[in-house]
Amino acid sequence: MTTRVVIRQAVGDDAEAVAAVRRAVYPYKAMSAAATRHMITVFTPDERFLPLVAEVDGKVVGWGAAGLSVWTSNPGQSHLTVFVHPDHRKQGIGSQLAERLHQHLTEVGAIRVRTFVHPDGLEFARNLGYDGTRQMHYAGVELKSLPEQPETPEGIELLSFDEVDPRAAYTADTIASLDEPGDSPMDSMEYDRWLEEIWNSPSMDKSLSIAAMSGDEMAAFTIVETDGDRMWSGMTGTIPAYRGRGLAKLVKSVALRRAAAAGITSAYTSNDDENGPMLAINNWLGYHRVQTELALLRTLDN
C-alpha cells in the first residue's frame, strides 16, 4: 500500500511535533519546542523563509525549511534543511520536501544552497546535485566530572547574559563571527534582526550564557541553549584584542559548571575541522565525538 504523504507549510502549533522528530534524528542537538516555534514564526521578509512539514496519517514525520542567508554580504546565498523520522525513511518524503524547497529558492533568486547531511545521506544529497565542502563534527560531554575551572584574569568580570547589555553582546558576536569557518562570511548582521532572532529567541538561556567583561566591553562569551536536561553551545568566541588569555576556555568552563548546577546532565557542541583552538578547548573539557555531518553546496539554475 502506498503511503499518502501531505506536504504543507508549517505553523507555530507544529512546534512540539517538529521538535520531537528533530530529537529522534539529532539526539546530539538541543532545540526546545519554544525555540522551534520561534524559528517557524519569527523571521524577516527578506529571508523568504519557507518552513514545511510532512504528515503521514495526520502525524508530522518530516521537516523541511529553506531561505536566503541574510547574515552575509554575498548575494544569492541560501540554506536548506530536510530531515525525516527514522521510521518513515525510504518513502520519498525527503525528496518531496527537497523538491518544494529547491523550487522556492529558485523563485526567490537563490544562487547557491548550503545544507548538512549525515554520512548515510550523502548519496541522497549527491543525487540532488550537492557536492561536499567540509566536515562538521559534533561532540558531547556528561556533566558529572569537569576539569578544574581556570583562574579569572585580572580585570575580567564574569557575568551571565541576563546581566549584560545586549548591544555589548551584539558587538562581540558580530566581531567573533567573522572568524567562523564557512562558505560565506557572516559579515552582515543588523542589530534589530540580531535582537529579534538571536537575543530574544527562547532558545538562548541567558542565565547560563556567560560573558567575560572588561569594563563595558565583552571580551569573550559563550551562548547556551537548553532543552530539558540537555544543553547546546550555540556560539563561543573571543574578540581579537583579548585572545591568547584563555577566556574562551574560562567562559565555557563556567557555563558547563552552572549548567550542571541547574540540573543539565549532557552538553553538546559542534566544530569545523579548521577550528583547532576550539577543538582543543572541547577536548580539555572532556567532549567526545558523537557524530559527523557533511557540509554540502549546490548551485541553482535560475
mmCIF file of C-alpha atoms in Angstrom:
data_model
loop_
_atom_site.group_PDB
_atom_site.id
_atom_site.type_symbol
_atom_site.label_atom_id
_atom_site.label_comp_id
_atom_site.label_asym_id
_atom_site.label_seq_id
_atom_site.Cartn_x
_atom_site.Cartn_y
_atom_site.Cartn_z
ATOM 1 C CA MET A 1 0.000 0.000 0.000
ATOM 2 C CA THR A 2 1.349 3.450 -0.922
ATOM 3 C CA THR A 3 1.798 5.833 1.998
ATOM 4 C CA ARG A 4 -0.065 9.100 1.469
ATOM 5 C CA VAL A 5 2.150 11.996 2.397
ATOM 6 C CA VAL A 6 0.890 15.546 2.853
ATOM 7 C CA ILE A 7 3.431 18.366 2.489
ATOM 8 C CA ARG A 8 2.254 21.706 3.852
ATOM 9 C CA GLN A 9 3.626 24.926 5.257
ATOM 10 C CA ALA A 10 4.486 24.682 8.937
ATOM 11 C CA VAL A 11 2.703 26.808 11.542
ATOM 12 C CA GLY A 12 3.562 27.629 15.125
ATOM 13 C CA ASP A 13 1.364 24.876 16.516
ATOM 14 C CA ASP A 14 3.558 22.288 14.756
ATOM 15 C CA ALA A 15 6.473 23.173 17.038
ATOM 16 C CA GLU A 16 6.096 20.321 19.539
ATOM 17 C CA ALA A 17 5.819 17.679 16.813
ATOM 18 C CA VAL A 18 8.718 19.110 14.803
ATOM 19 C CA ALA A 19 10.911 19.245 17.914
ATOM 20 C CA ALA A 20 10.114 15.581 18.643
ATOM 21 C CA VAL A 21 11.123 14.492 15.132
ATOM 22 C CA ARG A 22 14.268 16.588 15.383
ATOM 23 C CA ARG A 23 15.239 14.886 18.656
ATOM 24 C CA ALA A 24 14.797 11.480 17.017
ATOM 25 C CA VAL A 25 17.056 12.465 14.102
ATOM 26 C CA TYR A 26 19.584 14.601 16.006
ATOM 27 C CA PRO A 27 19.826 13.354 19.604
ATOM 28 C CA TYR A 28 23.081 15.330 19.924
ATOM 29 C CA LYS A 29 21.410 18.700 19.337
ATOM 30 C CA ALA A 30 19.089 20.678 21.589
ATOM 31 C CA MET A 31 16.151 22.749 20.409
ATOM 32 C CA SER A 32 13.083 23.078 22.607
ATOM 33 C CA ALA A 33 9.532 23.296 21.320
ATOM 34 C CA ALA A 34 9.508 27.001 22.273
ATOM 35 C CA ALA A 35 12.654 27.598 20.228
ATOM 36 C CA THR A 36 11.166 25.643 17.328
ATOM 37 C CA ARG A 37 8.036 27.799 17.414
ATOM 38 C CA HIS A 38 10.225 30.898 17.328
ATOM 39 C CA MET A 39 12.109 29.527 14.313
ATOM 40 C CA ILE A 40 8.846 28.844 12.458
ATOM 41 C CA THR A 41 7.211 32.168 13.221
ATOM 42 C CA VAL A 42 9.939 34.806 13.623
ATOM 43 C CA PHE A 43 11.913 35.866 10.541
ATOM 44 C CA THR A 44 12.289 38.933 8.375
ATOM 45 C CA PRO A 45 10.620 39.246 4.929
ATOM 46 C CA ASP A 46 13.935 39.409 3.061
ATOM 47 C CA GLU A 47 14.834 35.923 4.317
ATOM 48 C CA ARG A 48 11.973 34.495 2.219
ATOM 49 C CA PHE A 49 11.928 31.676 4.722
ATOM 50 C CA LEU A 50 9.698 28.687 3.920
ATOM 51 C CA PRO A 51 9.105 26.074 6.662
ATOM 52 C CA LEU A 52 7.392 22.823 5.666
ATOM 53 C CA VAL A 53 6.195 19.712 7.444
ATOM 54 C CA ALA A 54 5.453 16.275 6.037
ATOM 55 C CA GLU A 55 2.494 14.403 7.519
ATOM 56 C CA VAL A 56 1.520 10.749 7.316
ATOM 57 C CA ASP A 57 -1.961 9.946 8.627
ATOM 58 C CA GLY A 58 -2.065 13.374 10.229
ATOM 59 C CA LYS A 59 1.196 12.894 12.130
ATOM 60 C CA VAL A 60 4.247 15.079 11.473
ATOM 61 C CA VAL A 61 7.104 12.815 10.355
ATOM 62 C CA GLY A 62 9.367 15.214 8.474
ATOM 63 C CA TRP A 63 10.593 18.788 8.327
ATOM 64 C CA GLY A 64 11.993 20.962 5.582
ATOM 65 C CA ALA A 65 12.985 24.616 5.564
ATOM 66 C CA ALA A 66 14.834 26.952 3.249
ATOM 67 C CA GLY A 67 15.534 30.642 2.901
ATOM 68 C CA LEU A 68 18.016 33.252 1.853
ATOM 69 C CA SER A 69 21.065 33.766 4.067
ATOM 70 C CA VAL A 70 20.775 37.293 5.429
ATOM 71 C CA TRP A 71 23.847 37.251 7.684
ATOM 72 C CA THR A 72 26.272 37.550 4.758
ATOM 73 C CA SER A 73 27.041 40.262 2.212
ATOM 74 C CA ASN A 74 27.411 37.637 -0.540
ATOM 75 C CA PRO A 75 24.246 37.819 -2.666
ATOM 76 C CA GLY A 76 22.178 34.781 -3.505
ATOM 77 C CA GLN A 77 23.379 32.558 -0.663
ATOM 78 C CA SER A 78 20.761 30.296 0.894
ATOM 79 C CA HIS A 79 20.294 27.387 3.270
ATOM 80 C CA LEU A 80 18.168 24.249 3.212
ATOM 81 C CA THR A 81 17.353 21.671 5.886
ATOM 82 C CA VAL A 82 15.451 18.408 5.421
ATOM 83 C CA PHE A 83 15.019 15.614 7.929
ATOM 84 C CA VAL A 84 12.621 12.686 8.215
ATOM 85 C CA HIS A 85 11.883 10.482 11.218
ATOM 86 C CA PRO A 86 13.888 7.230 11.009
ATOM 87 C CA ASP A 87 10.662 5.181 10.936
ATOM 88 C CA HIS A 88 9.465 6.919 7.763
ATOM 89 C CA ARG A 89 12.525 6.983 5.533
ATOM 90 C CA LYS A 90 12.898 5.409 2.082
ATOM 91 C CA GLN A 91 9.369 6.519 1.177
ATOM 92 C CA GLY A 92 10.225 9.571 -0.928
ATOM 93 C CA ILE A 93 9.317 12.065 1.790
ATOM 94 C CA GLY A 94 12.717 13.747 1.829
ATOM 95 C CA SER A 95 12.679 14.024 -1.970
ATOM 96 C CA GLN A 96 9.266 15.712 -1.930
ATOM 97 C CA LEU A 97 10.371 18.210 0.694
ATOM 98 C CA ALA A 98 13.614 18.967 -1.161
ATOM 99 C CA GLU A 99 11.825 19.460 -4.468
ATOM 100 C CA ARG A 100 9.411 22.000 -2.982
ATOM 101 C CA LEU A 101 12.229 23.857 -1.256
ATOM 102 C CA HIS A 102 14.520 23.984 -4.304
ATOM 103 C CA GLN A 103 11.644 25.350 -6.354
ATOM 104 C CA HIS A 104 11.046 28.014 -3.717
ATOM 105 C CA LEU A 105 14.712 29.023 -3.571
ATOM 106 C CA THR A 106 14.876 29.308 -7.353
ATOM 107 C CA GLU A 107 11.797 31.555 -7.330
ATOM 108 C CA VAL A 108 13.278 33.915 -4.705
ATOM 109 C CA GLY A 109 16.606 34.298 -6.531
ATOM 110 C CA ALA A 110 18.925 31.994 -4.624
ATOM 111 C CA ILE A 111 22.157 31.142 -6.425
ATOM 112 C CA ARG A 112 23.877 28.726 -4.048
ATOM 113 C CA VAL A 113 22.392 26.440 -1.399
ATOM 114 C CA ARG A 114 24.132 25.046 1.672
ATOM 115 C CA THR A 115 22.943 22.004 3.574
ATOM 116 C CA PHE A 116 24.264 19.474 6.091
ATOM 117 C CA VAL A 117 23.752 15.713 5.919
ATOM 118 C CA HIS A 118 24.686 12.608 7.838
ATOM 119 C CA PRO A 119 27.173 10.359 6.031
ATOM 120 C CA ASP A 120 24.372 7.903 5.234
ATOM 121 C CA GLY A 121 22.506 10.732 3.465
ATOM 122 C CA LEU A 122 25.405 11.657 1.195
ATOM 123 C CA GLU A 123 24.190 9.619 -1.781
ATOM 124 C CA PHE A 124 20.717 11.165 -1.480
ATOM 125 C CA ALA A 125 22.227 14.653 -1.465
ATOM 126 C CA ARG A 126 24.565 13.962 -4.376
ATOM 127 C CA ASN A 127 21.607 12.761 -6.423
ATOM 128 C CA LEU A 128 20.068 16.181 -5.801
ATOM 129 C CA GLY A 129 23.164 17.917 -7.161
ATOM 130 C CA TYR A 130 25.059 18.671 -3.966
ATOM 131 C CA ASP A 131 28.810 18.379 -3.581
ATOM 132 C CA GLY A 132 30.995 18.316 -0.472
ATOM 133 C CA THR A 133 32.934 21.192 1.013
ATOM 134 C CA ARG A 134 33.885 20.325 4.603
ATOM 135 C CA GLN A 135 33.075 18.301 7.715
ATOM 136 C CA MET A 136 31.342 19.396 10.904
ATOM 137 C CA HIS A 137 31.964 17.297 13.991
ATOM 138 C CA TYR A 138 29.512 17.058 16.871
ATOM 139 C CA ALA A 139 30.650 16.209 20.367
ATOM 140 C CA GLY A 140 29.073 15.655 23.755
ATOM 141 C CA VAL A 141 30.069 15.517 27.389
ATOM 142 C CA GLU A 142 28.302 14.300 30.507
ATOM 143 C CA LEU A 143 28.493 16.967 33.200
ATOM 144 C CA LYS A 144 29.307 14.616 36.082
ATOM 145 C CA SER A 145 33.020 15.392 36.147
ATOM 146 C CA LEU A 146 34.582 18.537 34.734
ATOM 147 C CA PRO A 147 38.190 19.780 34.902
ATOM 148 C CA GLU A 148 39.091 22.456 37.412
ATOM 149 C CA GLN A 149 37.842 25.883 36.423
ATOM 150 C CA PRO A 150 40.643 28.183 35.168
ATOM 151 C CA GLU A 151 41.554 31.303 37.106
ATOM 152 C CA THR A 152 39.830 34.523 36.078
ATOM 153 C CA PRO A 153 42.423 37.019 34.764
ATOM 154 C CA GLU A 154 42.766 40.365 36.494
ATOM 155 C CA GLY A 155 40.450 42.989 35.046
ATOM 156 C CA ILE A 156 37.908 40.415 33.823
ATOM 157 C CA GLU A 157 34.448 40.033 35.356
ATOM 158 C CA LEU A 158 32.247 37.019 34.653
ATOM 159 C CA LEU A 159 28.568 37.807 34.117
ATOM 160 C CA SER A 160 25.589 35.868 32.853
ATOM 161 C CA PHE A 161 23.829 37.227 29.783
ATOM 162 C CA ASP A 162 20.858 38.373 31.842
ATOM 163 C CA GLU A 163 23.264 40.850 33.476
ATOM 164 C CA VAL A 164 24.758 42.392 30.308
ATOM 165 C CA ASP A 165 23.723 44.992 27.759
ATOM 166 C CA PRO A 166 22.520 43.271 24.566
ATOM 167 C CA ARG A 167 24.411 45.850 22.497
ATOM 168 C CA ALA A 168 27.700 44.648 24.032
ATOM 169 C CA ALA A 169 26.749 41.052 23.215
ATOM 170 C CA TYR A 170 25.843 42.020 19.647
ATOM 171 C CA THR A 171 29.176 43.767 19.128
ATOM 172 C CA ALA A 172 31.150 40.792 20.408
ATOM 173 C CA ASP A 173 29.070 38.305 18.406
ATOM 174 C CA THR A 174 29.474 40.183 15.126
ATOM 175 C CA ILE A 175 33.242 40.514 15.596
ATOM 176 C CA ALA A 176 33.781 36.883 16.622
ATOM 177 C CA SER A 177 31.529 35.568 13.854
ATOM 178 C CA LEU A 178 33.844 36.992 11.195
ATOM 179 C CA ASP A 179 36.313 34.212 12.035
ATOM 180 C CA GLU A 180 33.772 31.391 11.880
ATOM 181 C CA PRO A 181 34.730 28.830 9.206
ATOM 182 C CA GLY A 182 32.121 28.724 6.468
ATOM 183 C CA ASP A 183 31.241 29.068 2.818
ATOM 184 C CA SER A 184 30.237 32.731 3.135
ATOM 185 C CA PRO A 185 31.397 35.382 5.622
ATOM 186 C CA MET A 186 28.969 36.293 8.413
ATOM 187 C CA ASP A 187 29.528 39.998 7.885
ATOM 188 C CA SER A 188 26.029 41.439 7.598
ATOM 189 C CA MET A 189 24.315 41.102 10.978
ATOM 190 C CA GLU A 190 21.995 44.058 11.591
ATOM 191 C CA TYR A 191 21.306 44.829 15.246
ATOM 192 C CA ASP A 192 17.489 44.821 15.113
ATOM 193 C CA ARG A 193 17.437 41.492 13.276
ATOM 194 C CA TRP A 194 20.012 40.015 15.662
ATOM 195 C CA LEU A 195 17.971 41.262 18.641
ATOM 196 C CA GLU A 196 14.786 39.617 17.381
ATOM 197 C CA GLU A 197 16.182 36.343 16.069
ATOM 198 C CA ILE A 198 19.066 35.707 18.495
ATOM 199 C CA TRP A 199 18.784 37.708 21.709
ATOM 200 C CA ASN A 200 15.003 37.402 22.058
ATOM 201 C CA SER A 201 14.854 33.780 20.987
ATOM 202 C CA PRO A 202 13.688 31.366 23.717
ATOM 203 C CA SER A 203 16.489 29.045 22.617
ATOM 204 C CA MET A 204 19.064 31.202 24.429
ATOM 205 C CA ASP A 205 19.295 30.572 28.144
ATOM 206 C CA LYS A 206 20.589 33.926 29.355
ATOM 207 C CA SER A 207 21.094 32.673 32.903
ATOM 208 C CA LEU A 208 23.608 30.068 31.682
ATOM 209 C CA SER A 209 25.207 32.011 28.822
ATOM 210 C CA ILE A 210 28.412 33.579 30.133
ATOM 211 C CA ALA A 211 30.326 36.739 29.249
ATOM 212 C CA ALA A 212 33.849 37.754 30.219
ATOM 213 C CA MET A 213 33.618 41.517 30.584
ATOM 214 C CA SER A 214 36.442 44.028 30.540
ATOM 215 C CA GLY A 215 34.646 47.093 31.832
ATOM 216 C CA ASP A 216 31.724 47.655 29.475
ATOM 217 C CA GLU A 217 33.330 45.630 26.686
ATOM 218 C CA MET A 218 32.524 41.961 26.164
ATOM 219 C CA ALA A 219 35.874 40.271 25.649
ATOM 220 C CA ALA A 220 34.627 36.690 25.304
ATOM 221 C CA PHE A 221 31.352 34.825 25.571
ATOM 222 C CA THR A 222 29.583 31.503 25.230
ATOM 223 C CA ILE A 223 25.909 31.198 24.334
ATOM 224 C CA VAL A 224 23.958 28.323 25.879
ATOM 225 C CA GLU A 225 20.722 26.887 24.525
ATOM 226 C CA THR A 226 18.762 24.398 26.608
ATOM 227 C CA ASP A 227 16.125 21.732 26.059
ATOM 228 C CA GLY A 228 15.139 19.863 29.201
ATOM 229 C CA ASP A 229 18.250 18.268 30.695
ATOM 230 C CA ARG A 230 20.400 18.914 27.607
ATOM 231 C CA MET A 231 22.313 21.998 26.519
ATOM 232 C CA TRP A 232 23.848 23.174 23.288
ATOM 233 C CA SER A 233 26.756 25.588 22.892
ATOM 234 C CA GLY A 234 25.390 27.910 20.254
ATOM 235 C CA MET A 235 28.470 30.089 19.874
ATOM 236 C CA THR A 236 31.703 30.686 21.773
ATOM 237 C CA GLY A 237 34.039 33.478 20.771
ATOM 238 C CA THR A 238 36.705 35.942 21.835
ATOM 239 C CA ILE A 239 37.304 39.268 20.139
ATOM 240 C CA PRO A 240 40.849 39.616 18.742
ATOM 241 C CA ALA A 241 42.212 42.112 21.290
ATOM 242 C CA TYR A 242 41.626 39.607 24.127
ATOM 243 C CA ARG A 243 42.781 36.376 22.512
ATOM 244 C CA GLY A 244 45.565 34.282 23.990
ATOM 245 C CA ARG A 245 44.389 34.783 27.582
ATOM 246 C CA GLY A 246 42.305 31.602 27.903
ATOM 247 C CA LEU A 247 38.974 33.450 28.043
ATOM 248 C CA ALA A 248 37.087 31.092 25.731
ATOM 249 C CA LYS A 249 38.133 28.134 27.894
ATOM 250 C CA LEU A 250 37.131 30.084 31.007
ATOM 251 C CA VAL A 251 33.621 31.115 29.910
ATOM 252 C CA LYS A 252 32.831 27.669 28.553
ATOM 253 C CA SER A 253 34.064 26.016 31.750
ATOM 254 C CA VAL A 254 31.929 28.352 33.862
ATOM 255 C CA ALA A 255 28.867 27.764 31.676
ATOM 256 C CA LEU A 256 29.146 23.987 31.956
ATOM 257 C CA ARG A 257 29.516 24.150 35.736
ATOM 258 C CA ARG A 258 26.495 26.426 36.102
ATOM 259 C CA ALA A 259 24.507 24.196 33.752
ATOM 260 C CA ALA A 260 25.343 21.146 35.866
ATOM 261 C CA ALA A 261 24.227 23.006 38.987
ATOM 262 C CA ALA A 262 20.949 23.837 37.215
ATOM 263 C CA GLY A 263 20.221 20.166 36.507
ATOM 264 C CA ILE A 264 21.628 19.861 32.975
ATOM 265 C CA THR A 265 23.223 16.437 32.544
ATOM 266 C CA SER A 266 24.517 16.474 28.939
ATOM 267 C CA ALA A 267 26.154 19.170 26.823
ATOM 268 C CA TYR A 268 26.695 19.158 23.069
ATOM 269 C CA THR A 269 28.555 21.314 20.591
ATOM 270 C CA SER A 270 29.894 21.330 17.031
ATOM 271 C CA ASN A 271 33.207 22.262 15.463
ATOM 272 C CA ASP A 272 34.536 22.669 11.979
ATOM 273 C CA ASP A 273 37.760 20.769 11.242
ATOM 274 C CA GLU A 274 39.502 24.125 10.711
ATOM 275 C CA ASN A 275 38.719 25.448 14.195
ATOM 276 C CA GLY A 276 41.700 23.945 16.003
ATOM 277 C CA PRO A 277 41.685 26.208 19.100
ATOM 278 C CA MET A 278 38.067 25.435 19.956
ATOM 279 C CA LEU A 279 38.587 21.731 19.309
ATOM 280 C CA ALA A 280 41.436 21.830 21.841
ATOM 281 C CA ILE A 281 39.208 23.533 24.439
ATOM 282 C CA ASN A 282 36.435 20.989 23.971
ATOM 283 C CA ASN A 283 38.904 18.115 24.256
ATOM 284 C CA TRP A 284 40.162 19.598 27.537
ATOM 285 C CA LEU A 285 36.578 19.824 28.800
ATOM 286 C CA GLY A 286 36.045 16.136 28.060
ATOM 287 C CA TYR A 287 33.884 16.300 24.964
ATOM 288 C CA HIS A 288 33.934 13.201 22.774
ATOM 289 C CA ARG A 289 32.779 12.950 19.177
ATOM 290 C CA VAL A 290 29.257 11.618 18.688
ATOM 291 C CA GLN A 291 28.529 12.382 15.026
ATOM 292 C CA THR A 292 29.961 13.914 11.870
ATOM 293 C CA GLU A 293 27.920 15.844 9.339
ATOM 294 C CA LEU A 294 28.965 16.874 5.853
ATOM 295 C CA ALA A 295 28.524 20.459 4.686
ATOM 296 C CA LEU A 296 27.405 20.430 1.056
ATOM 297 C CA LEU A 297 26.724 23.036 -1.616
ATOM 298 C CA ARG A 298 24.590 23.142 -4.732
ATOM 299 C CA THR A 299 24.365 25.834 -7.404
ATOM 300 C CA LEU A 300 20.835 26.528 -8.603
ATOM 301 C CA ASP A 301 19.821 27.118 -12.194
ATOM 302 C CA ASN A 302 17.815 30.333 -12.400
#
